[in-house]
Coordinates of C-alpha atoms and ligand atoms in Angstrom, one line a residue:
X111 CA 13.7 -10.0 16.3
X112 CA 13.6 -8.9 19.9
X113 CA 11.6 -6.6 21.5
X114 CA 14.1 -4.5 22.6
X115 CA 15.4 -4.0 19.1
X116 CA 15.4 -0.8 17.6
X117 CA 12.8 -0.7 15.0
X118 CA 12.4 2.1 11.8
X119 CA 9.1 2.2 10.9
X120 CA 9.6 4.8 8.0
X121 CA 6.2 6.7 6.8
X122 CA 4.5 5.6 10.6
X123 CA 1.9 8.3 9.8
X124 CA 0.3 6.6 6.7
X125 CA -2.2 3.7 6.5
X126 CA 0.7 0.9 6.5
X127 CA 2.9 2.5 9.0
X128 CA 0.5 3.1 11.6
X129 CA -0.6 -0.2 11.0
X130 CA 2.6 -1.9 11.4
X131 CA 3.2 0.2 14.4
X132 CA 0.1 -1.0 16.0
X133 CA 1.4 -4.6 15.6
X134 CA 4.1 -4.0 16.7
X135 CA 3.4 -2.6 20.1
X136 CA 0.5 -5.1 20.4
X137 CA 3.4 -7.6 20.4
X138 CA 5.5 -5.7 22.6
X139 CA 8.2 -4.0 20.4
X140 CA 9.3 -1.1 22.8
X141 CA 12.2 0.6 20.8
X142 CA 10.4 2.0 17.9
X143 CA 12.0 5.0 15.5
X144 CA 9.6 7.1 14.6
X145 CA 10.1 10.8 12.6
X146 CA 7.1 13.2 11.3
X147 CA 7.5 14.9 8.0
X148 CA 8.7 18.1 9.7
X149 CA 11.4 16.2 11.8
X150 CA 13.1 13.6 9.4
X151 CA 12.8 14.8 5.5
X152 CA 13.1 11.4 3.2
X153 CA 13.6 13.4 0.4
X154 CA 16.6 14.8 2.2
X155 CA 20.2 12.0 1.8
X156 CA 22.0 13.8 4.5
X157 CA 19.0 13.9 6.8
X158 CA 18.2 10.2 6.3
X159 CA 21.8 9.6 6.9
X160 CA 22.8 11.5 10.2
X161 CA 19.5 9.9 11.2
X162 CA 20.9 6.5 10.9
X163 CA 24.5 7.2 12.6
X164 CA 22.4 8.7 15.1
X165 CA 19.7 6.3 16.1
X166 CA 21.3 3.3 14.6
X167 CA 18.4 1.6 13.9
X168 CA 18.4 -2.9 13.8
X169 CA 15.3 -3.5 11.4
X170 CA 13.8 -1.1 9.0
X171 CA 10.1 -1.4 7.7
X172 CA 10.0 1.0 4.4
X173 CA 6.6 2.4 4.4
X174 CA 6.9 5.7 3.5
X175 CA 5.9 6.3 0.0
X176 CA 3.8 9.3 -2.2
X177 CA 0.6 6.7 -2.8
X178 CA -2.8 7.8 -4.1
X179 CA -5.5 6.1 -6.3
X180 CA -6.1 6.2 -10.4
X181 CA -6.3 10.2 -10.5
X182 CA -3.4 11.0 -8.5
X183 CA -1.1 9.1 -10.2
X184 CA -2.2 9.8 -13.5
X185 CA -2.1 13.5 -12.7
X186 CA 1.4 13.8 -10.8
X187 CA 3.5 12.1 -12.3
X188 CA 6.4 13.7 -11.5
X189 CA 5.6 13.7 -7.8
X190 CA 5.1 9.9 -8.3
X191 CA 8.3 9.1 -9.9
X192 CA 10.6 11.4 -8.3
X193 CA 9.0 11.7 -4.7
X194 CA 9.2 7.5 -4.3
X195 CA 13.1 7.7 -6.1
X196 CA 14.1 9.6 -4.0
X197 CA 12.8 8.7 -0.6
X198 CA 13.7 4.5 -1.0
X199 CA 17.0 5.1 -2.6
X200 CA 17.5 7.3 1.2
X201 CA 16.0 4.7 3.0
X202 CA 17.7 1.8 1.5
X203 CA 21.4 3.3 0.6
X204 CA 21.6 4.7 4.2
X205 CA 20.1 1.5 5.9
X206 CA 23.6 -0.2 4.2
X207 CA 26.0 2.1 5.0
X208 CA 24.5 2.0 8.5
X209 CA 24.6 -1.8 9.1
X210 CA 21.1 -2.6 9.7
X211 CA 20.5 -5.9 10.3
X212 CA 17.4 -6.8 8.0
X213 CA 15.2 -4.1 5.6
X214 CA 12.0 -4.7 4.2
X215 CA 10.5 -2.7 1.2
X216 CA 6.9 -2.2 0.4
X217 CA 6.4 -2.5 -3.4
X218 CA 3.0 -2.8 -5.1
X219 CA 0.8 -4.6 -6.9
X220 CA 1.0 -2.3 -9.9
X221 CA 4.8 -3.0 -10.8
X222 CA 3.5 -6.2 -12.9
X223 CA 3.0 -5.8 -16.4
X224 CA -1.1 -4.7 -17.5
X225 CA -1.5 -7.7 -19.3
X226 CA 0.5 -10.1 -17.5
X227 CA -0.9 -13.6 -17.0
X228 CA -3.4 -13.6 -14.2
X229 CA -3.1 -14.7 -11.1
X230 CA 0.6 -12.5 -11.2
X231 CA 3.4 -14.1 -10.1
X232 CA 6.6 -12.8 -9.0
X233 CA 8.1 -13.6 -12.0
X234 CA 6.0 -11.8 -14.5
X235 CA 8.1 -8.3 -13.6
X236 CA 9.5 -6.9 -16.0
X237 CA 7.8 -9.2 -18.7
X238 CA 5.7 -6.6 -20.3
X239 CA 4.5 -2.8 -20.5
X240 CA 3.2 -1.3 -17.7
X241 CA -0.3 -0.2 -16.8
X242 CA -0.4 3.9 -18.5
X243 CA -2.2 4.9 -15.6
X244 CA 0.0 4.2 -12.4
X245 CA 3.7 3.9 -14.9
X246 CA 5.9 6.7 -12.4
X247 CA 4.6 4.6 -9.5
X248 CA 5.4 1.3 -10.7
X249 CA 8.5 2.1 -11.9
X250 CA 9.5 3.9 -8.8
X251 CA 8.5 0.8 -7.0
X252 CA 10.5 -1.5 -9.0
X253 CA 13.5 0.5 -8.9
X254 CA 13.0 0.1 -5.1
X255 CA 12.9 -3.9 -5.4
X256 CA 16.0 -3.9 -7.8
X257 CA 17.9 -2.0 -5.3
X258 CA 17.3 -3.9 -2.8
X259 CA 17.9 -7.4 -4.7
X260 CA 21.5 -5.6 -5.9
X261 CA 22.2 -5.2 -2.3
X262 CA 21.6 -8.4 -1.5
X263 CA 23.5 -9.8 -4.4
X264 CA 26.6 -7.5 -3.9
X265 CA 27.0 -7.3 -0.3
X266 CA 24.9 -10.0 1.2
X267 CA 22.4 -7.5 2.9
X268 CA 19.6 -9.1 4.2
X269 CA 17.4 -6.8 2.1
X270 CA 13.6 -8.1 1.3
X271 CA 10.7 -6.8 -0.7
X272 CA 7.0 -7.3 0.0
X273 CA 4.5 -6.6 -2.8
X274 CA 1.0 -5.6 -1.4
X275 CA -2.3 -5.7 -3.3
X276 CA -4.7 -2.7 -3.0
X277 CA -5.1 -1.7 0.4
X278 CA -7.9 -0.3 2.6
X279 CA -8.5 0.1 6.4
X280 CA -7.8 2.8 9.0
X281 CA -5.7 6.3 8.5
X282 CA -6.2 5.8 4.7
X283 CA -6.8 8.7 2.9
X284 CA -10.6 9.3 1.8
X285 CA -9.8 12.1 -0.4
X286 CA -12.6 12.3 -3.6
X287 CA -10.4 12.9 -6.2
X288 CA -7.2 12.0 -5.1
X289 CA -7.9 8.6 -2.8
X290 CA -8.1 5.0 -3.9
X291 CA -11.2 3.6 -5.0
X292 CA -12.6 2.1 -1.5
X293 CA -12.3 5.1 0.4
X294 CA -13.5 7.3 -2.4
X295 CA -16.7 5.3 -2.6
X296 CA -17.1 5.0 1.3
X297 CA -16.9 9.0 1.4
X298 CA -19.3 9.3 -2.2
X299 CA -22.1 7.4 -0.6
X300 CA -22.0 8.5 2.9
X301 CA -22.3 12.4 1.2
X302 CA -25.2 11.0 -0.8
X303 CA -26.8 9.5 1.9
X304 CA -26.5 12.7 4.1
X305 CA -27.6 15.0 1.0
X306 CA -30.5 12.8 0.2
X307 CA -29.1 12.4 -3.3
X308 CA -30.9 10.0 -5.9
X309 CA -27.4 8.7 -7.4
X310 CA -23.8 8.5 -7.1
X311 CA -21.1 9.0 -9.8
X312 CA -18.5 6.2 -10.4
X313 CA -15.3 6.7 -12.4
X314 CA -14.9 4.2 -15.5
X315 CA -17.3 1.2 -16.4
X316 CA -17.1 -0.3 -13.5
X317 CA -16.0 -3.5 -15.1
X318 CA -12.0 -3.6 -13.6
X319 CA -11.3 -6.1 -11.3
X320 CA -9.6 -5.8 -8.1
X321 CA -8.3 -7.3 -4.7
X322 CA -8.5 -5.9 -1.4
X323 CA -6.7 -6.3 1.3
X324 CA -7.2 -4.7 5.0
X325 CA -4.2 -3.2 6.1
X326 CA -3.8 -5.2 9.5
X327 CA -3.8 -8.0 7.6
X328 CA -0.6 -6.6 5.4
X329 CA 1.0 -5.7 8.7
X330 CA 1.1 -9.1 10.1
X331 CA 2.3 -10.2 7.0
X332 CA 5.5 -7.8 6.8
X333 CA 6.3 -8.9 10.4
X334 CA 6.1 -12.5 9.2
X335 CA 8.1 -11.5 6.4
X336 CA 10.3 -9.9 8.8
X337 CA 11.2 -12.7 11.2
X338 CA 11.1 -15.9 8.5
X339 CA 11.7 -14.8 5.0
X340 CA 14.9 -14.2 4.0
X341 CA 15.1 -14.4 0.1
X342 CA 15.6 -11.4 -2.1
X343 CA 12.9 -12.7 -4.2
X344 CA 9.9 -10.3 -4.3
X345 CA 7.1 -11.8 -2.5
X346 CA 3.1 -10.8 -3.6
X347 CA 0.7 -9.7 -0.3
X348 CA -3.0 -10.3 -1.0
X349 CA -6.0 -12.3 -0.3
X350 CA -5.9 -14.1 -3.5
X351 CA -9.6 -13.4 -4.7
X352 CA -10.7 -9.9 -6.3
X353 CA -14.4 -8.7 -7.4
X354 CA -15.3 -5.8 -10.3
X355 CA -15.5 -2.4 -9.3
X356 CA -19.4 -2.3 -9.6
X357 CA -20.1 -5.4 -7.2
X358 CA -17.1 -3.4 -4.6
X359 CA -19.7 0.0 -5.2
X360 CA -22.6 -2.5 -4.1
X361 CA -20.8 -3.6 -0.9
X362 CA -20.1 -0.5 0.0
X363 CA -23.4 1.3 -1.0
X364 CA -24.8 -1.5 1.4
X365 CA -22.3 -0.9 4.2
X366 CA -22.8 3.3 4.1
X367 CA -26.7 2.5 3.4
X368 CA -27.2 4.5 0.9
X369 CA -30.5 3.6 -1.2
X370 CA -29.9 5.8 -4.2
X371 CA -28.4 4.3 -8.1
X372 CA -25.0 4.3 -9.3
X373 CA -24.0 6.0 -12.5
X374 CA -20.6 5.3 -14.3
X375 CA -19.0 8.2 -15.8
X376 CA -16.4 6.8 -18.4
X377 CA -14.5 10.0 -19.4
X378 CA -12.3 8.7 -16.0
X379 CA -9.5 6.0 -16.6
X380 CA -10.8 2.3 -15.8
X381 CA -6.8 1.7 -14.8
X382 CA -5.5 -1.8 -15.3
X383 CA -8.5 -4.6 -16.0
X384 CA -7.2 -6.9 -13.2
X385 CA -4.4 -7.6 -11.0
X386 CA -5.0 -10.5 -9.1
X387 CA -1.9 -11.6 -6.9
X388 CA -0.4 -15.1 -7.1
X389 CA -0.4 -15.9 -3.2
X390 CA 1.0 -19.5 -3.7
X391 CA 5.0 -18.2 -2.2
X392 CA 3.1 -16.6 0.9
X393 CA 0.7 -19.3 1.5
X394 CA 3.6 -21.8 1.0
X395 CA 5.4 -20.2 4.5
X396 CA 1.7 -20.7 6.2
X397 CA 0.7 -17.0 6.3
X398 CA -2.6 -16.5 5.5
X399 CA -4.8 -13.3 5.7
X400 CA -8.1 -13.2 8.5
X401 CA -10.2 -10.0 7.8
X402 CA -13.1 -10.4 5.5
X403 CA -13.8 -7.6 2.8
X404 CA -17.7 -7.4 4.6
X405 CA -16.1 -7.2 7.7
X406 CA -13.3 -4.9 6.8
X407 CA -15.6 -2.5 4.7
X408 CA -18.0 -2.3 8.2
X409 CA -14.9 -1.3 10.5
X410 CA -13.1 1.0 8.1
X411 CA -16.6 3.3 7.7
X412 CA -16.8 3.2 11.2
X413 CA -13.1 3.9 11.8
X414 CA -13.5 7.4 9.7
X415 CA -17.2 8.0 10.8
X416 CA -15.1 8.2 14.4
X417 CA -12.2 10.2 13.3
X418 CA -14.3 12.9 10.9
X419 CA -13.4 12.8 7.3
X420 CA -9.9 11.5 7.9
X421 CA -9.5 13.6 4.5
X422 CA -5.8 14.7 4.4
X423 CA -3.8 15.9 1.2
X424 CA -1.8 13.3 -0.1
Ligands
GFB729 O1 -8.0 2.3 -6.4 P1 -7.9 3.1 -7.7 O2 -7.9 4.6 -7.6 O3 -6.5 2.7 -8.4 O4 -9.0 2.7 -8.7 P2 -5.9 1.5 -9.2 C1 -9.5 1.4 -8.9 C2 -10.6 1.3 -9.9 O5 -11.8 2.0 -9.3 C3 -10.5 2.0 -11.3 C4 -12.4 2.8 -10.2 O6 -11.0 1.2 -12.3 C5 -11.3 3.3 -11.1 O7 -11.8 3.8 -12.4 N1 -13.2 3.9 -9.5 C6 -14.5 4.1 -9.6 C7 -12.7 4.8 -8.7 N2 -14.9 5.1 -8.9 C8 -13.8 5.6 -8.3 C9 -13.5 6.7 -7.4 O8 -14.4 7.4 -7.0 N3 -12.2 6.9 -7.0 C10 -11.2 6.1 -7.5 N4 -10.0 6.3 -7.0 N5 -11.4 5.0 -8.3 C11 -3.8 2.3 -8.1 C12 -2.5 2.9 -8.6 O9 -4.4 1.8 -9.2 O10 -3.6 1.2 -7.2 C13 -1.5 3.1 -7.5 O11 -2.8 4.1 -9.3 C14 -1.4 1.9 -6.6 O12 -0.3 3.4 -8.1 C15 -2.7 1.4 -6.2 O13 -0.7 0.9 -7.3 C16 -2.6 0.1 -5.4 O14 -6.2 0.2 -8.5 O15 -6.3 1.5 -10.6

Protein backbone atom coordinates (compact mmCIF):
# COMPACT_ATOMS: atom_id res chain seq x y z
CA UNK A 1 0.00 0.00 0.00
CA UNK A 2 0.92 3.49 -0.64
CA UNK A 3 -0.08 6.44 0.88
CA UNK A 4 -1.44 8.00 -1.93
CA UNK A 5 -3.70 5.09 -2.56
CA UNK A 6 -7.23 5.41 -2.50
CA UNK A 7 -8.54 3.83 0.55
CA UNK A 8 -12.62 2.68 1.30
CA UNK A 9 -13.06 2.57 4.72
CA UNK A 10 -16.75 1.46 4.58
CA UNK A 11 -18.84 2.04 8.02
CA UNK A 12 -15.81 4.96 9.11
CA UNK A 13 -18.47 6.20 11.68
CA UNK A 14 -18.53 3.00 13.90
CA UNK A 15 -16.06 1.85 16.58
CA UNK A 16 -13.79 -0.17 13.85
CA UNK A 17 -14.00 2.32 11.17
CA UNK A 18 -13.05 5.25 12.97
CA UNK A 19 -10.48 3.20 14.45
CA UNK A 20 -9.01 2.09 11.32
CA UNK A 21 -9.19 5.57 10.00
CA UNK A 22 -7.23 6.88 12.89
CA UNK A 23 -4.44 4.42 11.86
CA UNK A 24 -4.48 5.17 8.94
CA UNK A 25 -3.91 8.83 8.99
CA UNK A 26 -1.46 8.32 11.89
CA UNK A 27 0.55 6.48 9.26
CA UNK A 28 -0.07 8.91 6.66
CA UNK A 29 -2.75 7.48 4.31
CA UNK A 30 -4.05 10.75 2.56
CA UNK A 31 -6.65 9.43 -0.02
CA UNK A 32 -9.25 8.14 2.22
CA UNK A 33 -13.17 7.40 0.93
CA UNK A 34 -15.33 8.15 3.27
CA UNK A 35 -19.53 8.28 2.93
CA UNK A 36 -22.07 9.02 6.00
CA UNK A 37 -25.27 7.06 6.03
CA UNK A 38 -27.15 9.93 4.39
CA UNK A 39 -24.54 10.19 1.50
CA UNK A 40 -23.69 6.48 0.42
CA UNK A 41 -26.73 3.88 1.30
CA UNK A 42 -25.07 0.18 1.66
CA UNK A 43 -28.19 -1.21 1.51
CA UNK A 44 -28.57 0.44 -1.81
CA UNK A 45 -26.63 -1.97 -5.10
CA UNK A 46 -26.82 0.85 -7.43
CA UNK A 47 -25.53 3.42 -4.96
CA UNK A 48 -22.60 1.22 -3.89
CA UNK A 49 -21.92 0.74 -7.49
CA UNK A 50 -21.91 4.25 -9.12
CA UNK A 51 -19.89 4.96 -5.97
CA UNK A 52 -17.20 2.65 -7.12
CA UNK A 53 -17.09 3.76 -11.00
CA UNK A 54 -16.92 7.04 -9.48
CA UNK A 55 -14.26 7.04 -6.80
CA UNK A 56 -12.56 4.03 -8.02
CA UNK A 57 -11.35 3.10 -4.86
CA UNK A 58 -7.59 0.62 -4.63
CA UNK A 59 -8.15 -1.07 -1.09
CA UNK A 60 -11.41 -1.52 0.68
CA UNK A 61 -11.61 -2.14 4.60
CA UNK A 62 -15.36 -3.61 5.07
CA UNK A 63 -16.39 -2.26 8.36
CA UNK A 64 -19.78 -1.36 8.01
CA UNK A 65 -22.05 -3.83 9.62
CA UNK A 66 -25.59 -3.67 11.89
CA UNK A 67 -23.65 -4.94 15.35
CA UNK A 68 -25.13 -4.82 18.83
CA UNK A 69 -24.66 -7.07 22.00
CA UNK A 70 -26.83 -10.26 23.29
CA UNK A 71 -30.31 -8.31 23.22
CA UNK A 72 -30.09 -6.75 20.02
CA UNK A 73 -29.41 -9.56 18.17
CA UNK A 74 -31.66 -11.71 19.80
CA UNK A 75 -34.45 -9.17 19.36
CA UNK A 76 -33.82 -8.10 15.56
CA UNK A 77 -33.30 -10.59 13.80
CA UNK A 78 -34.34 -9.62 10.77
CA UNK A 79 -32.37 -6.38 10.83
CA UNK A 80 -29.40 -8.67 11.69
CA UNK A 81 -29.64 -11.04 8.89
CA UNK A 82 -30.95 -8.95 6.15
CA UNK A 83 -29.28 -5.51 7.07
CA UNK A 84 -25.45 -7.32 7.03
CA UNK A 85 -26.67 -9.50 3.60
CA UNK A 86 -27.27 -6.92 2.04
CA UNK A 87 -24.72 -4.37 2.78
CA UNK A 88 -21.38 -6.99 2.26
CA UNK A 89 -22.88 -8.63 -0.73
CA UNK A 90 -22.75 -4.39 -2.04
CA UNK A 91 -19.53 -3.95 -0.78
CA UNK A 92 -17.92 -7.03 -1.99
CA UNK A 93 -19.86 -7.68 -5.59
CA UNK A 94 -19.11 -4.01 -6.42
CA UNK A 95 -15.48 -3.94 -5.08
CA UNK A 96 -15.07 -6.92 -8.10
CA UNK A 97 -16.72 -5.56 -10.79
CA UNK A 98 -14.75 -2.34 -9.98
CA UNK A 99 -11.24 -3.85 -9.87
CA UNK A 100 -10.07 -3.15 -6.52
CA UNK A 101 -6.87 -4.23 -5.88
CA UNK A 102 -7.25 -6.04 -2.35
CA UNK A 103 -10.62 -6.24 0.06
CA UNK A 104 -10.66 -7.09 3.56
CA UNK A 105 -13.92 -8.27 5.37
CA UNK A 106 -14.61 -8.03 9.04
CA UNK A 107 -16.33 -11.22 10.24
CA UNK A 108 -16.78 -12.20 13.88
CA UNK A 109 -16.14 -14.27 16.51
CA UNK A 110 -19.63 -15.63 16.76
CA UNK A 111 -19.66 -17.40 13.20
CA UNK A 112 -17.97 -20.62 15.08
CA UNK A 113 -20.13 -23.17 16.19
CA UNK A 114 -21.46 -22.81 20.27
CA UNK A 115 -19.81 -25.78 21.24
CA UNK A 116 -16.92 -25.88 19.06
CA UNK A 117 -13.53 -27.02 20.60
CA UNK A 118 -12.05 -24.22 22.56
CA UNK A 119 -9.47 -22.28 21.69
CA UNK A 120 -11.61 -21.85 18.00
CA UNK A 121 -9.71 -22.30 15.11
CA UNK A 122 -10.44 -21.28 11.72
CA UNK A 123 -11.36 -24.57 10.86
CA UNK A 124 -14.08 -25.31 13.21
CA UNK A 125 -16.74 -23.17 10.76
CA UNK A 126 -19.25 -24.63 9.74
CA UNK A 127 -18.59 -27.82 12.07
CA UNK A 128 -21.57 -27.43 14.25
CA UNK A 129 -24.84 -25.42 15.22
CA UNK A 130 -24.69 -22.01 15.91
CA UNK A 131 -24.90 -20.02 19.13
CA UNK A 132 -29.31 -19.27 19.28
CA UNK A 133 -28.56 -16.00 20.49
CA UNK A 134 -26.40 -14.15 17.73
CA UNK A 135 -27.62 -17.02 14.63
CA UNK A 136 -28.78 -13.96 11.80
CA UNK A 137 -25.45 -12.30 12.72
CA UNK A 138 -23.27 -15.19 12.34
CA UNK A 139 -24.78 -16.33 9.47
CA UNK A 140 -24.70 -13.08 7.79
CA UNK A 141 -21.10 -12.96 8.61
CA UNK A 142 -20.26 -16.24 7.25
CA UNK A 143 -22.01 -15.65 4.13
CA UNK A 144 -19.76 -12.60 3.91
CA UNK A 145 -16.46 -14.90 4.28
CA UNK A 146 -17.83 -17.47 1.76
CA UNK A 147 -18.21 -14.71 -0.74
CA UNK A 148 -15.31 -13.53 -0.49
CA UNK A 149 -13.31 -16.98 -0.51
CA UNK A 150 -15.60 -17.79 -3.88
CA UNK A 151 -14.13 -14.65 -5.29
CA UNK A 152 -10.91 -15.56 -4.66
CA UNK A 153 -11.37 -19.05 -5.93
CA UNK A 154 -13.20 -18.03 -9.15
CA UNK A 155 -11.53 -14.98 -10.26
CA UNK A 156 -8.32 -14.76 -8.27
CA UNK A 157 -9.42 -11.57 -6.27
CA UNK A 158 -7.31 -10.76 -3.71
CA UNK A 159 -10.29 -10.95 -1.22
CA UNK A 160 -9.35 -11.58 2.68
CA UNK A 161 -11.48 -12.06 5.85
CA UNK A 162 -10.50 -11.01 9.33
CA UNK A 163 -12.38 -12.55 12.29
CA UNK A 164 -12.37 -10.23 15.39
CA UNK A 165 -13.17 -11.26 18.99
CA UNK A 166 -15.46 -8.94 21.04
CA UNK A 167 -14.52 -5.56 20.78
CA UNK A 168 -14.45 -2.50 23.08
CA UNK A 169 -12.84 1.03 22.95
CA UNK A 170 -13.75 4.44 21.63
CA UNK A 171 -17.13 5.45 19.47
CA UNK A 172 -18.62 2.08 20.68
CA UNK A 173 -21.99 2.21 21.43
CA UNK A 174 -22.91 2.33 25.26
CA UNK A 175 -26.48 1.81 24.71
CA UNK A 176 -28.22 -0.21 28.10
CA UNK A 177 -30.20 -2.53 26.32
CA UNK A 178 -28.99 -2.67 23.07
CA UNK A 179 -24.88 -2.41 23.52
CA UNK A 180 -22.38 -5.12 24.17
CA UNK A 181 -21.56 -6.21 27.49
CA UNK A 182 -18.41 -3.83 28.29
CA UNK A 183 -20.05 -0.69 27.43
CA UNK A 184 -23.24 -1.67 28.98
CA UNK A 185 -21.56 -2.23 32.29
CA UNK A 186 -19.25 0.91 32.00
CA UNK A 187 -22.59 2.97 31.60
CA UNK A 188 -24.70 0.59 34.54
CA UNK A 189 -22.09 1.48 37.17
CA UNK A 190 -21.14 4.98 36.34
CA UNK A 191 -25.39 5.60 36.75
CA UNK A 192 -25.06 3.77 40.03
CA UNK A 193 -22.38 5.56 41.15
CA UNK A 194 -23.93 8.97 40.25
CA UNK A 195 -27.47 7.82 41.76
CA UNK A 196 -25.87 6.44 44.92
CA UNK A 197 -27.47 3.09 44.16
CA UNK A 198 -26.63 0.04 46.61
CA UNK A 199 -26.50 -2.52 43.45
CA UNK A 200 -26.33 -3.08 39.97
CA UNK A 201 -28.27 -5.56 37.72
CA UNK A 202 -26.25 -8.02 35.41
CA UNK A 203 -27.86 -9.96 32.67
CA UNK A 204 -27.40 -13.94 32.98
CA UNK A 205 -25.22 -15.78 35.65
CA UNK A 206 -22.39 -14.22 35.05
CA UNK A 207 -20.56 -17.39 34.41
CA UNK A 208 -19.88 -16.98 30.29
CA UNK A 209 -16.59 -16.45 29.24
CA UNK A 210 -15.28 -13.95 27.05
CA UNK A 211 -12.29 -12.14 25.20
CA UNK A 212 -11.71 -8.58 24.75
CA UNK A 213 -10.03 -6.89 22.54
CA UNK A 214 -9.49 -2.90 22.20
CA UNK A 215 -10.30 -1.73 18.97
CA UNK A 216 -6.90 -0.01 18.13
CA UNK A 217 -5.43 -3.05 18.62
CA UNK A 218 -7.97 -4.72 15.76
CA UNK A 219 -7.05 -1.87 13.58
CA UNK A 220 -3.42 -2.48 13.40
CA UNK A 221 -4.12 -5.84 12.87
CA UNK A 222 -6.50 -5.36 9.60
CA UNK A 223 -3.71 -3.06 8.29
CA UNK A 224 -1.23 -5.84 8.84
CA UNK A 225 -3.66 -8.08 7.35
CA UNK A 226 -3.83 -5.70 4.65
CA UNK A 227 -0.23 -5.20 3.55
CA UNK A 228 1.09 -9.14 4.33
CA UNK A 229 -1.69 -11.59 4.28
CA UNK A 230 -2.86 -12.75 1.28
CA UNK A 231 -4.74 -16.18 1.77
CA UNK A 232 -8.48 -16.50 1.51
CA UNK A 233 -8.30 -18.42 4.67
CA UNK A 234 -10.28 -16.74 7.48
CA UNK A 235 -7.96 -15.50 9.97
CA UNK A 236 -9.20 -15.16 14.06
CA UNK A 237 -8.25 -11.36 15.68
CA UNK A 238 -8.03 -11.59 19.48
CA UNK A 239 -5.82 -11.43 22.45
CA UNK A 240 -5.89 -15.06 23.05
CA UNK A 241 -7.01 -15.01 26.83
CA UNK A 242 -10.73 -14.32 28.02
CA UNK A 243 -12.19 -13.96 31.78
CA UNK A 244 -16.15 -14.67 32.97
CA UNK A 245 -18.53 -12.02 32.81
CA UNK A 246 -18.55 -11.52 36.67
CA UNK A 247 -14.64 -11.06 37.15
CA UNK A 248 -15.12 -8.36 33.58
CA UNK A 249 -18.20 -6.64 36.04
CA UNK A 250 -15.40 -6.50 38.81
CA UNK A 251 -12.88 -4.73 36.56
CA UNK A 252 -15.07 -2.48 35.56
CA UNK A 253 -17.00 -1.80 38.87
CA UNK A 254 -13.29 -0.94 39.94
CA UNK A 255 -12.47 1.20 36.97
CA UNK A 256 -16.07 3.35 37.21
CA UNK A 257 -15.57 3.16 41.22
CA UNK A 258 -18.56 2.14 42.05
CA UNK A 259 -18.74 0.52 45.71
CA UNK A 260 -22.21 -0.93 45.56
CA UNK A 261 -23.04 -5.22 44.91
CA UNK A 262 -23.77 -6.85 41.73
CA UNK A 263 -26.97 -8.78 41.27
CA UNK A 264 -27.44 -11.28 38.25
CA UNK A 265 -30.76 -11.38 36.80
CA UNK A 266 -31.06 -14.75 34.77
CA UNK A 267 -34.35 -14.24 32.94
CA UNK A 268 -31.66 -12.53 30.27
CA UNK A 269 -29.74 -14.92 27.76
CA UNK A 270 -26.14 -15.94 29.07
CA UNK A 271 -25.22 -16.19 25.05
CA UNK A 272 -22.60 -18.64 24.01
CA UNK A 273 -20.46 -20.15 27.29
CA UNK A 274 -17.06 -19.24 25.70
CA UNK A 275 -15.44 -18.30 22.57
CA UNK A 276 -11.94 -18.06 23.01
CA UNK A 277 -9.98 -17.43 19.61
CA UNK A 278 -7.20 -19.69 18.34
CA UNK A 279 -4.46 -16.79 17.66
CA UNK A 280 -1.74 -19.32 16.65
CA UNK A 281 -2.28 -18.15 12.41
CA UNK A 282 -1.90 -14.34 13.54
CA UNK A 283 0.85 -14.86 15.97
CA UNK A 284 2.61 -17.05 13.39
CA UNK A 285 2.92 -13.68 10.91
CA UNK A 286 4.45 -11.84 14.27
CA UNK A 287 1.31 -9.64 15.03
CA UNK A 288 0.64 -9.38 18.33
CA UNK A 289 -1.92 -7.17 20.22
CA UNK A 290 -0.39 -4.15 22.98
CA UNK A 291 -3.38 -2.74 24.94
CA UNK A 292 -4.06 -4.31 28.28
CA UNK A 293 -7.81 -5.01 29.30
CA UNK A 294 -6.95 -2.68 32.78
CA UNK A 295 -5.60 -0.28 30.63
CA UNK A 296 -8.07 -0.34 27.89
CA UNK A 297 -11.12 -0.44 30.36
CA UNK A 298 -9.37 2.99 32.08
CA UNK A 299 -9.22 4.91 28.62
CA UNK A 300 -12.45 3.74 27.11
CA UNK A 301 -14.55 5.25 30.46
CA UNK A 302 -12.53 8.18 30.07
CA UNK A 303 -13.05 8.35 26.24
CA UNK A 304 -17.05 8.46 26.85
CA UNK A 305 -16.88 10.43 30.21
CA UNK A 306 -15.27 13.13 27.53
CA UNK A 307 -17.68 12.73 24.74
CA UNK A 308 -21.15 12.54 27.08
CA UNK A 309 -22.97 9.32 26.87
CA UNK A 310 -21.73 8.43 23.36
CA UNK A 311 -25.28 6.63 23.44
CA UNK A 312 -26.45 6.41 19.80
CA UNK A 313 -29.22 4.01 18.35
CA UNK A 314 -27.71 1.20 16.76
O1 LIG B 1 -21.39 -8.63 24.70
P1 LIG B 1 -22.69 -9.33 24.72
O2 LIG B 1 -23.90 -8.49 24.61
O3 LIG B 1 -22.81 -10.38 23.55
O4 LIG B 1 -22.84 -10.18 26.08
P2 LIG B 1 -22.18 -11.80 23.17
C1 LIG B 1 -21.81 -10.93 26.63
C2 LIG B 1 -22.22 -11.55 27.94
O5 LIG B 1 -22.40 -10.52 28.93
C3 LIG B 1 -23.51 -12.37 27.98
C4 LIG B 1 -23.57 -10.75 29.68
O6 LIG B 1 -23.29 -13.53 28.76
C5 LIG B 1 -24.50 -11.45 28.69
O7 LIG B 1 -25.52 -12.15 29.38
N1 LIG B 1 -24.08 -9.47 30.23
C6 LIG B 1 -24.23 -9.18 31.55
C7 LIG B 1 -24.49 -8.41 29.54
N2 LIG B 1 -24.75 -7.97 31.71
C8 LIG B 1 -24.90 -7.44 30.48
C9 LIG B 1 -25.38 -6.18 30.01
O8 LIG B 1 -25.77 -5.29 30.76
N3 LIG B 1 -25.40 -6.00 28.66
C10 LIG B 1 -24.96 -6.96 27.80
N4 LIG B 1 -24.98 -6.71 26.48
N5 LIG B 1 -24.53 -8.17 28.22
C11 LIG B 1 -22.38 -10.82 20.80
C12 LIG B 1 -23.23 -11.17 19.60
O9 LIG B 1 -22.56 -11.88 21.65
O10 LIG B 1 -21.01 -10.73 20.51
C13 LIG B 1 -22.87 -10.35 18.44
O11 LIG B 1 -24.58 -11.10 19.96
C14 LIG B 1 -21.39 -10.26 18.21
O12 LIG B 1 -23.50 -10.87 17.32
C15 LIG B 1 -20.65 -9.91 19.47
O13 LIG B 1 -20.91 -11.46 17.70
C16 LIG B 1 -19.16 -9.94 19.31
O14 LIG B 1 -20.69 -11.83 23.36
O15 LIG B 1 -22.93 -12.90 23.85
Amino acid sequence: MNPGDAIFVAGHRGMVGSALVRLLRARGFDHLLLRTRAELDLCDPAAVRAFYAKEKPAYVFVAAARVGGIWANATQPVEFLSENLRIQLNLIDGAYEAGVTKLLFLGSSCIYPKLAPQPLHEDALLTGSLEPTNEPYALAKICGVRLCQAYAKQYGARFISAMPTNLYGPEDNFDLELAHVLPSLIHKFHLAKTRGDASVTLWGTGSPYREFLHVDDLAEACLFLMEKYESPELINVGCGHDLRIRELAELVRQTVGFGGSIAWDSTRPDGTPRKLLDISRLAALGWKPRIKLEEGLRSTYAWWLNHDSGVRSI
